[in-house]
Amino acid sequence: MVNPLRDLPAIDELLRWPELAAVLARVPHRQAVVVARREVAAVRAAVRVGSALPTRAVWVARLTQALTGALRPTLRRVVNGTGVVLHTNLGRAPLDPATLAAVVAVAAGYSTLEYDVVTGHRGSRQEAVAERLVEVTGAEAAYVVNNNAAAVLLMVDALARGAEVVVSRGELVEIGGSFRIPEVMAKGGAVLVEAGATNRTRLADYQVATSERTVAWLKVHQSNFRQVGFTGQVPVAELVAGAHARGLWCLEDLGSGCLVPPATLGLAPEPTVQEVVAAGVDLVCFSGDKLLGGPQAGILAGRRELIERLAKDPLARALRCDKMTLAALDHCLRAYLEGDGWHRLPPLAMLATPLATLAGRARRLAARLRKAAPGLTVRCLRVDSRVGGGAQAEVALASWAVGLRDPERSAAALSAWLRGGEVPVIGRIESDELLLDCRCLLGGDARVISDRLAAW
Ligand SMILES: *Cc1c(COP(=O)(O)O)cnc(C)c1O
């Protein structure tokens, strides 16, 4: 019997095929070899289990696609048709053009990152952005690290290593990606003491859980879940009073850290950062890329003495963020100092978009898609978007979507087609209909979608 594996083309032979010359001219040779080896190995494995050898045309198509793929950056822009505004898998908060310009200005050259132009000596990486945070939050001092998980870790390590911290049993939260409060507490060297019950914790429970080794009471925002029924947590002002009466610190992991009244964004009530600070919490931490609408960062705001301790902690250096983040954060924070300047931050603008605007967007997109892909059934429908990013899990934001069906093929196939374009389009499927929620669409997205569907 003939062994079909003998007829597999050799790598160097494949890479000389004239049909591939155009794409090969754009791919570095070493990368092309790696891609060709991978494709040949995949075909070999398939042939071993009984597949036929590909024809030359199939080889060419396969390699062209793989080599074109190799040219793409690994991190690519996508169209967010999911309606999840702070989609962690899609990069959370998009940044506004002015913020991006601020990042480019700093990243393209040298900057004052750690340089004081007045004295001509080394300056502080944190000072400028900390000042901005102080203005916005009303706290005495502030500090920025890589993300909020890092902020919690630094807070525990710098303030509670070797000591006890009391946390409500209803707030032993898992954020995802293995970030769980009990585990972070252990990593930071603190002993977690649980207070109260899963559904209810009272001030007295914190008191009972407190010993002479306790240094702080920590409140954690129930970001990505909601308790209903017979439930209750202690309001932050009461917690502050109780902790301070015992000479303890009151700390809070606020999670998303909203800086504008949530109602203006159509969200459920939750304390803003400014309110938590005003309530007297000694230190609060929150994310830069959730409801703040900025870059990935972890922000700590609170009493100067505590912030100074954090800055001196050896972990601070390991958790610090880079100049691009600081430039972006500084520029985003300015938006909050300009009255309703927050409208320029894309995630906040998306949340605040009126339903009628979304309906108009859906109508225009539907008309465009009907023209681009006459074979599809296209309709506009009322849907619910989500905040995402572990913020306000329970809130359904009324929105409009375009629904797409192919009478012949599944919504899954349509969805895979849209994901496979140069700019992937991500929607969601409900009852075998592909939905593209219009809330998170940005300029140019409608064209990306219609161009891709025109080739369906
Ligand atoms: C999101 C969240 C975190 C983690 O924040 P990252 O910025 O993603 O690291 C921590 N705690 C709470 C309560 C959160 O909601």
Coordinates of C-alpha atoms and ligand atoms in Angstrom, one line a residue:
M1 CA 0.0 0.0 0.0
V2 CA 1.2 3.5 -0.8
N3 CA 2.0 5.7 2.1
P4 CA 0.2 9.0 1.4
L5 CA 2.5 10.8 4.0
R6 CA 5.3 10.4 1.5
D7 CA 3.4 12.8 -0.8
L8 CA 3.4 15.7 1.7
P9 CA 5.2 18.6 0.2
A10 CA 8.6 19.6 1.8
I11 CA 8.6 22.9 3.6
D12 CA 11.2 24.6 1.3
E13 CA 9.3 23.3 -1.7
L14 CA 6.0 24.8 -0.4
L15 CA 7.7 28.1 0.3
R16 CA 8.8 28.3 -3.4
W17 CA 5.3 27.9 -4.9
P18 CA 4.6 30.9 -7.1
E19 CA 0.9 31.1 -5.9
L20 CA 2.3 32.0 -2.4
A21 CA 4.9 34.5 -3.6
A22 CA 2.7 37.5 -2.9
V23 CA 1.9 36.7 0.7
L24 CA 5.4 35.4 1.3
A25 CA 6.9 38.7 0.2
R26 CA 5.3 40.3 3.3
V27 CA 6.1 37.6 5.9
P28 CA 9.6 37.3 7.3
H29 CA 11.1 34.0 6.1
R30 CA 11.7 32.5 9.6
Q31 CA 8.1 33.2 10.5
A32 CA 6.9 31.7 7.2
V33 CA 8.9 28.5 7.9
V34 CA 7.2 28.2 11.4
V35 CA 3.8 28.7 9.9
A36 CA 4.4 26.2 7.0
R37 CA 5.7 23.6 9.5
R38 CA 2.6 24.0 11.6
E39 CA 0.3 23.6 8.7
V40 CA 2.2 20.5 7.3
A41 CA 2.1 19.0 10.8
A42 CA -1.6 19.5 11.1
V43 CA -2.2 18.0 7.7
R44 CA 0.1 15.0 8.5
A45 CA -1.9 14.4 11.7
A46 CA -5.2 14.5 9.7
V47 CA -3.9 12.2 7.0
R48 CA -2.7 9.7 9.6
V49 CA -6.2 9.3 10.8
G50 CA -7.6 8.8 7.3
S51 CA -8.1 12.3 5.7
A52 CA -7.3 12.7 2.1
L53 CA -4.2 14.7 1.1
P54 CA -5.2 18.3 0.2
T55 CA -5.1 19.3 -3.4
R56 CA -2.6 22.0 -4.4
A57 CA -5.4 24.6 -4.4
V58 CA -6.4 23.7 -0.9
W59 CA -2.8 23.9 0.3
V60 CA -2.5 27.4 -1.2
A61 CA -5.7 28.6 0.4
R62 CA -4.7 27.1 3.8
L63 CA -1.2 28.6 3.7
T64 CA -2.4 32.0 2.4
Q65 CA -4.8 32.2 5.3
A66 CA -2.3 31.1 7.9
L67 CA 0.5 33.4 6.6
T68 CA -1.9 36.3 6.4
G69 CA -2.9 35.5 10.0
A70 CA 0.8 35.6 11.0
L71 CA 1.0 39.2 9.7
R72 CA -1.7 40.4 12.0
P73 CA -0.8 41.8 15.4
T74 CA -1.7 39.4 18.2
L75 CA -3.8 42.0 19.9
R76 CA -6.4 43.4 17.6
R77 CA -9.2 45.8 17.6
V78 CA -12.7 44.2 17.6
V79 CA -16.2 45.5 17.2
N80 CA -18.1 45.1 20.5
G81 CA -21.7 44.1 19.6
T82 CA -22.2 42.3 22.9
G83 CA -23.7 45.3 24.7
V84 CA -21.4 44.6 27.6
V85 CA -19.8 48.0 28.1
L86 CA -16.9 47.1 30.4
H87 CA -16.2 43.7 28.7
T88 CA -13.1 42.3 30.5
N89 CA -12.3 39.9 27.7
L90 CA -12.6 42.7 25.1
G91 CA -10.3 45.1 27.0
R92 CA -12.8 46.9 29.3
A93 CA -12.8 50.7 28.9
P94 CA -12.1 52.2 25.4
L95 CA -10.2 55.5 25.7
D96 CA -11.2 58.8 24.2
P97 CA -9.1 60.4 21.4
A98 CA -7.8 63.2 23.7
T99 CA -6.6 60.7 26.2
L100 CA -4.9 58.7 23.5
A101 CA -3.2 61.8 22.2
A102 CA -1.9 62.5 25.7
V103 CA -0.5 58.9 25.8
V104 CA 1.1 59.2 22.4
A105 CA 2.8 62.5 23.3
V106 CA 4.4 60.9 26.3
A107 CA 5.2 57.5 24.8
A108 CA 6.7 58.7 21.6
G109 CA 9.5 60.5 23.3
Y110 CA 11.0 61.3 26.7
S111 CA 8.9 62.7 29.5
T112 CA 9.0 64.1 33.0
L113 CA 8.0 60.6 34.4
E114 CA 10.5 60.9 37.3
Y115 CA 12.0 64.3 36.6
D116 CA 11.4 67.6 38.3
V117 CA 12.0 70.4 35.7
V118 CA 12.1 73.1 38.4
T119 CA 14.9 71.6 40.4
G120 CA 16.5 69.7 37.6
H121 CA 16.6 66.6 39.8
R122 CA 14.8 63.3 40.1
G123 CA 11.1 63.7 40.7
S124 CA 8.2 61.5 41.7
R125 CA 6.5 59.2 39.3
Q126 CA 3.3 59.4 41.3
E127 CA 3.1 63.1 42.3
A128 CA 1.2 64.6 39.4
V129 CA -1.4 61.9 39.0
A130 CA -1.8 61.8 42.8
E131 CA -2.6 65.5 42.9
R132 CA -5.2 65.0 40.3
L133 CA -6.7 62.1 42.2
V134 CA -6.8 64.2 45.4
E135 CA -8.7 66.9 43.5
V136 CA -11.2 64.5 42.1
T137 CA -11.8 62.2 45.1
G138 CA -11.4 64.7 48.0
A139 CA -8.9 62.3 49.7
E140 CA -5.7 63.6 51.5
A141 CA -3.4 61.5 49.3
A142 CA -3.5 58.9 46.5
Y143 CA -1.3 56.2 44.9
V144 CA -1.6 54.3 41.6
V145 CA -0.5 50.7 40.9
N146 CA -1.0 48.3 38.0
N147 CA -4.6 47.2 38.7
N148 CA -7.1 47.0 41.5
A149 CA -6.0 43.4 42.4
A150 CA -2.5 44.9 43.0
A151 CA -4.0 47.7 45.0
V152 CA -5.7 45.3 47.4
L153 CA -2.5 43.2 47.7
L154 CA -0.4 46.3 48.4
M155 CA -2.9 47.6 51.0
V156 CA -2.9 44.3 52.8
D157 CA 0.9 43.8 52.6
A158 CA 1.7 47.3 53.7
L159 CA -0.9 47.7 56.5
A160 CA -1.8 44.3 57.8
R161 CA 1.1 41.8 57.3
G162 CA 1.2 39.6 60.4
A163 CA -2.0 41.1 61.8
E164 CA -5.7 40.3 61.6
V165 CA -8.2 41.9 59.2
V166 CA -12.0 41.4 59.7
V167 CA -14.1 41.0 56.6
S168 CA -17.9 40.2 56.4
R169 CA -18.7 36.6 55.3
G170 CA -20.9 38.2 52.6
E171 CA -18.0 40.0 51.1
L172 CA -15.4 37.2 50.6
V173 CA -15.7 37.9 46.9
E174 CA -14.1 36.1 44.0
I175 CA -13.6 38.6 41.1
G176 CA -12.5 35.9 38.6
G177 CA -9.1 34.9 37.3
S178 CA -8.3 33.5 40.8
F179 CA -8.6 36.8 42.6
R180 CA -10.3 35.9 45.8
I181 CA -10.3 38.0 48.9
P182 CA -9.2 35.2 51.3
E183 CA -6.3 34.3 49.0
V184 CA -5.1 37.9 48.5
M185 CA -5.3 38.3 52.2
A186 CA -3.0 35.2 52.6
K187 CA -0.6 36.5 50.0
G188 CA -0.4 39.8 51.8
G189 CA 0.5 38.0 54.9
A190 CA -2.6 39.0 56.9
V191 CA -4.9 36.7 58.9
L192 CA -8.5 37.0 57.6
V193 CA -11.1 36.9 60.4
E194 CA -14.6 36.3 59.1
A195 CA -17.5 38.2 60.5
G196 CA -21.3 37.6 60.4
A197 CA -23.1 35.2 58.1
T198 CA -23.2 34.8 54.3
N199 CA -26.4 36.9 53.9
R200 CA -26.2 39.2 56.9
T201 CA -23.5 40.9 58.9
R202 CA -24.1 43.5 61.7
L203 CA -21.8 45.9 63.4
A204 CA -21.8 43.6 66.4
D205 CA -20.3 40.8 64.3
Y206 CA -17.3 42.9 63.4
Q207 CA -16.9 43.7 67.1
V208 CA -17.0 40.1 68.1
A209 CA -14.5 39.1 65.4
T210 CA -12.0 41.8 66.6
S211 CA -9.1 40.9 68.8
E212 CA -5.9 42.7 70.0
R213 CA -4.2 41.5 66.9
T214 CA -6.8 43.2 64.6
V215 CA -5.6 46.2 62.7
A216 CA -8.4 46.9 60.2
W217 CA -12.0 46.2 59.1
L218 CA -12.1 45.7 55.4
K219 CA -15.3 46.2 53.3
V220 CA -15.4 44.6 49.8
H221 CA -17.8 45.7 47.1
Q222 CA -20.1 42.9 46.0
S223 CA -19.2 43.8 42.4
N224 CA -20.2 40.8 40.3
F225 CA -23.1 39.3 42.2
R226 CA -26.1 40.5 44.2
Q227 CA -27.7 39.1 47.3
V228 CA -31.5 39.3 47.5
G229 CA -33.9 38.3 50.3
F230 CA -33.0 38.5 54.0
T231 CA -29.7 40.3 53.6
G232 CA -27.8 43.2 55.0
Q233 CA -24.3 44.6 55.2
V234 CA -23.1 47.5 57.5
P235 CA -23.2 50.9 55.7
V236 CA -19.7 52.3 55.4
A237 CA -20.3 55.3 57.7
E238 CA -21.2 53.0 60.6
L239 CA -18.3 50.7 59.8
V240 CA -15.9 53.7 59.9
A241 CA -17.3 54.9 63.3
G242 CA -17.1 51.4 64.7
A243 CA -13.5 50.8 63.5
H244 CA -12.3 54.2 64.6
A245 CA -13.8 53.8 68.1
R246 CA -11.5 50.8 68.5
G247 CA -8.5 52.5 67.0
L248 CA -8.7 50.4 63.9
W249 CA -8.5 51.3 60.2
C250 CA -11.5 51.0 58.0
L251 CA -10.5 50.0 54.5
E252 CA -12.6 49.5 51.4
D253 CA -12.1 47.6 48.1
L254 CA -14.7 49.5 46.1
G255 CA -14.2 47.6 42.9
S256 CA -15.4 49.7 40.0
G257 CA -15.1 53.1 41.7
C258 CA -17.7 55.3 40.2
L259 CA -16.9 59.0 40.3
V260 CA -20.2 60.4 39.1
P261 CA -23.6 59.8 40.7
P262 CA -24.6 56.3 39.3
A263 CA -28.1 57.5 38.5
T264 CA -26.7 59.9 35.8
L265 CA -25.4 56.8 34.1
G266 CA -28.7 54.9 34.5
L267 CA -27.1 52.7 37.2
A268 CA -28.4 51.4 40.5
P269 CA -27.4 53.4 43.5
E270 CA -24.0 52.7 45.0
P271 CA -21.6 54.9 46.9
T272 CA -19.2 57.0 44.7
V273 CA -15.5 57.2 45.5
Q274 CA -16.1 60.7 46.8
E275 CA -18.8 59.5 49.2
V276 CA -16.7 56.7 50.5
V277 CA -13.8 59.1 51.1
A278 CA -16.2 61.6 52.8
A279 CA -17.6 58.9 55.0
G280 CA -14.1 58.7 56.6
V281 CA -12.7 55.5 55.2
D282 CA -9.0 55.4 55.8
L283 CA -8.1 53.9 52.5
V284 CA -10.2 53.0 49.5
C285 CA -9.1 51.2 46.3
F286 CA -10.7 50.8 42.9
S287 CA -10.0 50.1 39.2
G288 CA -9.0 52.6 36.6
D289 CA -10.7 50.8 33.7
K290 CA -14.1 50.1 35.2
L291 CA -16.6 52.9 35.8
L292 CA -13.9 55.5 35.9
G293 CA -13.5 54.9 32.2
G294 CA -9.7 55.1 32.0
P295 CA -6.7 52.8 31.6
Q296 CA -6.1 49.6 33.6
A297 CA -4.8 50.8 36.9
G298 CA -5.4 50.3 40.6
I299 CA -6.1 53.5 42.5
L300 CA -5.7 53.9 46.3
A301 CA -7.0 57.1 47.9
G302 CA -7.1 58.0 51.6
R303 CA -5.1 59.2 54.5
R304 CA -1.7 60.5 53.8
E305 CA 0.0 58.5 56.5
L306 CA -1.3 55.2 55.0
I307 CA -0.5 56.2 51.5
E308 CA 3.1 56.9 52.6
R309 CA 3.3 53.5 54.1
L310 CA 2.2 51.9 50.8
A311 CA 4.7 53.9 48.9
K312 CA 7.5 52.6 51.1
D313 CA 6.4 48.9 50.8
P314 CA 8.8 46.8 48.7
L315 CA 5.8 45.5 46.7
A316 CA 5.0 49.1 45.5
R317 CA 8.0 48.9 43.0
A318 CA 6.8 45.6 41.7
L319 CA 3.3 46.7 41.2
R320 CA 3.9 50.1 39.7
C321 CA 2.4 51.2 36.4
D322 CA 4.1 52.7 33.4
K323 CA 4.2 56.1 31.9
M324 CA 1.4 55.4 29.3
T325 CA -1.0 54.4 32.0
L326 CA -0.1 57.5 34.1
A327 CA -0.5 59.8 31.1
A328 CA -3.9 58.2 30.3
L329 CA -5.2 58.3 33.8
D330 CA -4.1 61.9 34.3
H331 CA -6.0 62.9 31.2
C332 CA -9.2 60.9 32.0
L333 CA -9.3 62.4 35.5
R334 CA -9.3 65.9 34.1
A335 CA -12.7 65.1 32.5
Y336 CA -14.1 64.9 36.1
L337 CA -12.8 68.3 36.9
E338 CA -14.6 69.9 33.9
G339 CA -18.2 69.6 35.3
D340 CA -19.9 67.1 33.0
G341 CA -16.6 66.5 31.1
W342 CA -17.1 62.8 31.9
H343 CA -19.3 62.7 28.7
R344 CA -16.1 62.4 26.7
L345 CA -15.1 59.1 28.4
P346 CA -16.5 56.5 26.0
P347 CA -17.7 53.9 28.6
L348 CA -19.6 56.6 30.5
A349 CA -21.0 58.0 27.3
M350 CA -22.2 54.5 26.3
L351 CA -23.9 54.0 29.6
A352 CA -25.7 57.3 29.4
T353 CA -26.8 57.0 25.8
P354 CA -30.6 57.6 25.6
L355 CA -32.7 54.8 24.3
A356 CA -34.0 56.8 21.4
T357 CA -30.4 57.3 20.2
L358 CA -29.8 53.6 20.4
A359 CA -33.0 52.9 18.4
G360 CA -31.9 55.3 15.7
R361 CA -28.5 53.7 15.5
A362 CA -30.1 50.2 15.2
R363 CA -32.4 51.5 12.4
R364 CA -29.5 52.9 10.4
L365 CA -27.4 49.8 10.9
A366 CA -30.3 47.5 10.0
A367 CA -30.9 49.5 6.7
R368 CA -27.2 49.3 5.9
L369 CA -27.0 45.6 6.5
R370 CA -30.1 44.8 4.5
K371 CA -28.4 46.4 1.6
A372 CA -25.0 44.7 2.2
A373 CA -26.5 41.2 2.7
P374 CA -29.9 40.9 1.0
G375 CA -30.0 37.2 1.8
L376 CA -30.2 37.8 5.6
T377 CA -33.3 38.5 7.6
V378 CA -32.6 41.7 9.5
R379 CA -34.7 43.3 12.2
C380 CA -34.3 45.8 15.1
L381 CA -35.2 44.7 18.6
R382 CA -35.2 45.9 22.2
V383 CA -32.6 44.1 24.2
D384 CA -30.8 44.6 27.5
S385 CA -27.1 45.6 27.7
R386 CA -24.9 45.1 30.8
V387 CA -22.3 47.2 32.5
G388 CA -19.8 44.3 32.8
G389 CA -16.4 44.4 34.3
G390 CA -17.8 43.0 37.5
A391 CA -19.9 46.2 38.1
Q392 CA -23.6 46.3 38.8
A393 CA -24.2 42.7 37.8
E394 CA -27.9 42.9 38.2
V395 CA -28.6 46.1 36.2
A396 CA -30.2 45.6 32.8
L397 CA -29.8 48.6 30.6
A398 CA -32.5 49.0 28.0
S399 CA -31.0 49.0 24.6
W400 CA -31.6 48.3 20.9
A401 CA -29.9 45.7 18.8
V402 CA -29.9 44.5 15.2
G403 CA -30.9 40.8 14.9
L404 CA -29.6 38.7 12.0
R405 CA -30.7 35.4 10.7
D406 CA -29.8 33.4 7.6
P407 CA -32.8 31.2 6.5
E408 CA -30.3 28.5 5.4
R409 CA -27.6 28.6 8.0
S410 CA -27.2 28.8 11.8
A411 CA -26.5 31.9 13.8
A412 CA -23.4 30.1 15.1
A413 CA -22.0 30.0 11.5
L414 CA -22.9 33.7 11.0
S415 CA -21.3 34.6 14.3
A416 CA -18.1 32.7 13.3
W417 CA -18.0 34.5 10.0
L418 CA -18.2 37.9 11.7
R419 CA -15.5 36.9 14.1
G420 CA -13.3 35.8 11.3
G421 CA -12.9 39.2 9.6
E422 CA -9.9 41.5 9.6
V423 CA -11.6 43.3 12.4
P424 CA -13.6 40.6 14.3
V425 CA -17.2 41.5 15.1
I426 CA -18.4 40.0 18.4
G427 CA -22.2 39.6 19.0
R428 CA -24.3 37.3 21.0
I429 CA -26.7 34.6 20.0
E430 CA -30.3 34.3 21.4
S431 CA -32.8 31.7 20.0
D432 CA -30.6 31.1 16.9
E433 CA -30.5 34.8 16.1
L434 CA -27.3 36.8 16.0
L435 CA -27.7 40.0 18.0
L436 CA -25.6 43.1 17.6
D437 CA -26.3 45.5 20.5
C438 CA -25.8 49.1 19.3
R439 CA -24.8 50.5 22.7
C440 CA -21.0 49.9 22.4
L441 CA -20.6 50.5 18.7
L442 CA -17.9 53.1 17.9
G443 CA -17.3 55.3 14.8
G444 CA -16.5 53.1 11.8
D445 CA -18.0 49.9 13.3
A446 CA -21.1 49.9 11.1
R447 CA -18.9 49.9 8.0
V448 CA -16.8 47.0 9.4
I449 CA -19.9 45.0 10.0
S450 CA -21.5 45.7 6.6
D451 CA -18.3 45.1 4.7
R452 CA -17.9 41.7 6.3
L453 CA -21.5 40.7 5.8
A454 CA -21.3 41.8 2.1
A455 CA -18.9 38.9 1.7
W456 CA -21.1 36.3 3.5
Ligands
LIG1 C1 -12.8 44.3 39.7 C2 -12.5 44.1 41.1 C3 -11.2 43.9 41.6 C4 -10.0 43.6 40.6 O1 -9.8 44.8 39.9 P1 -8.8 44.8 38.6 O2 -8.6 46.2 38.3 O3 -9.5 44.0 37.6 O4 -7.5 44.1 39.1 C5 -11.0 43.8 42.9 N1 -12.0 43.9 43.8 C6 -13.3 44.2 43.4 C7 -14.3 44.3 44.4 C8 -13.6 44.3 42.0 O5 -14.8 44.6 41.6

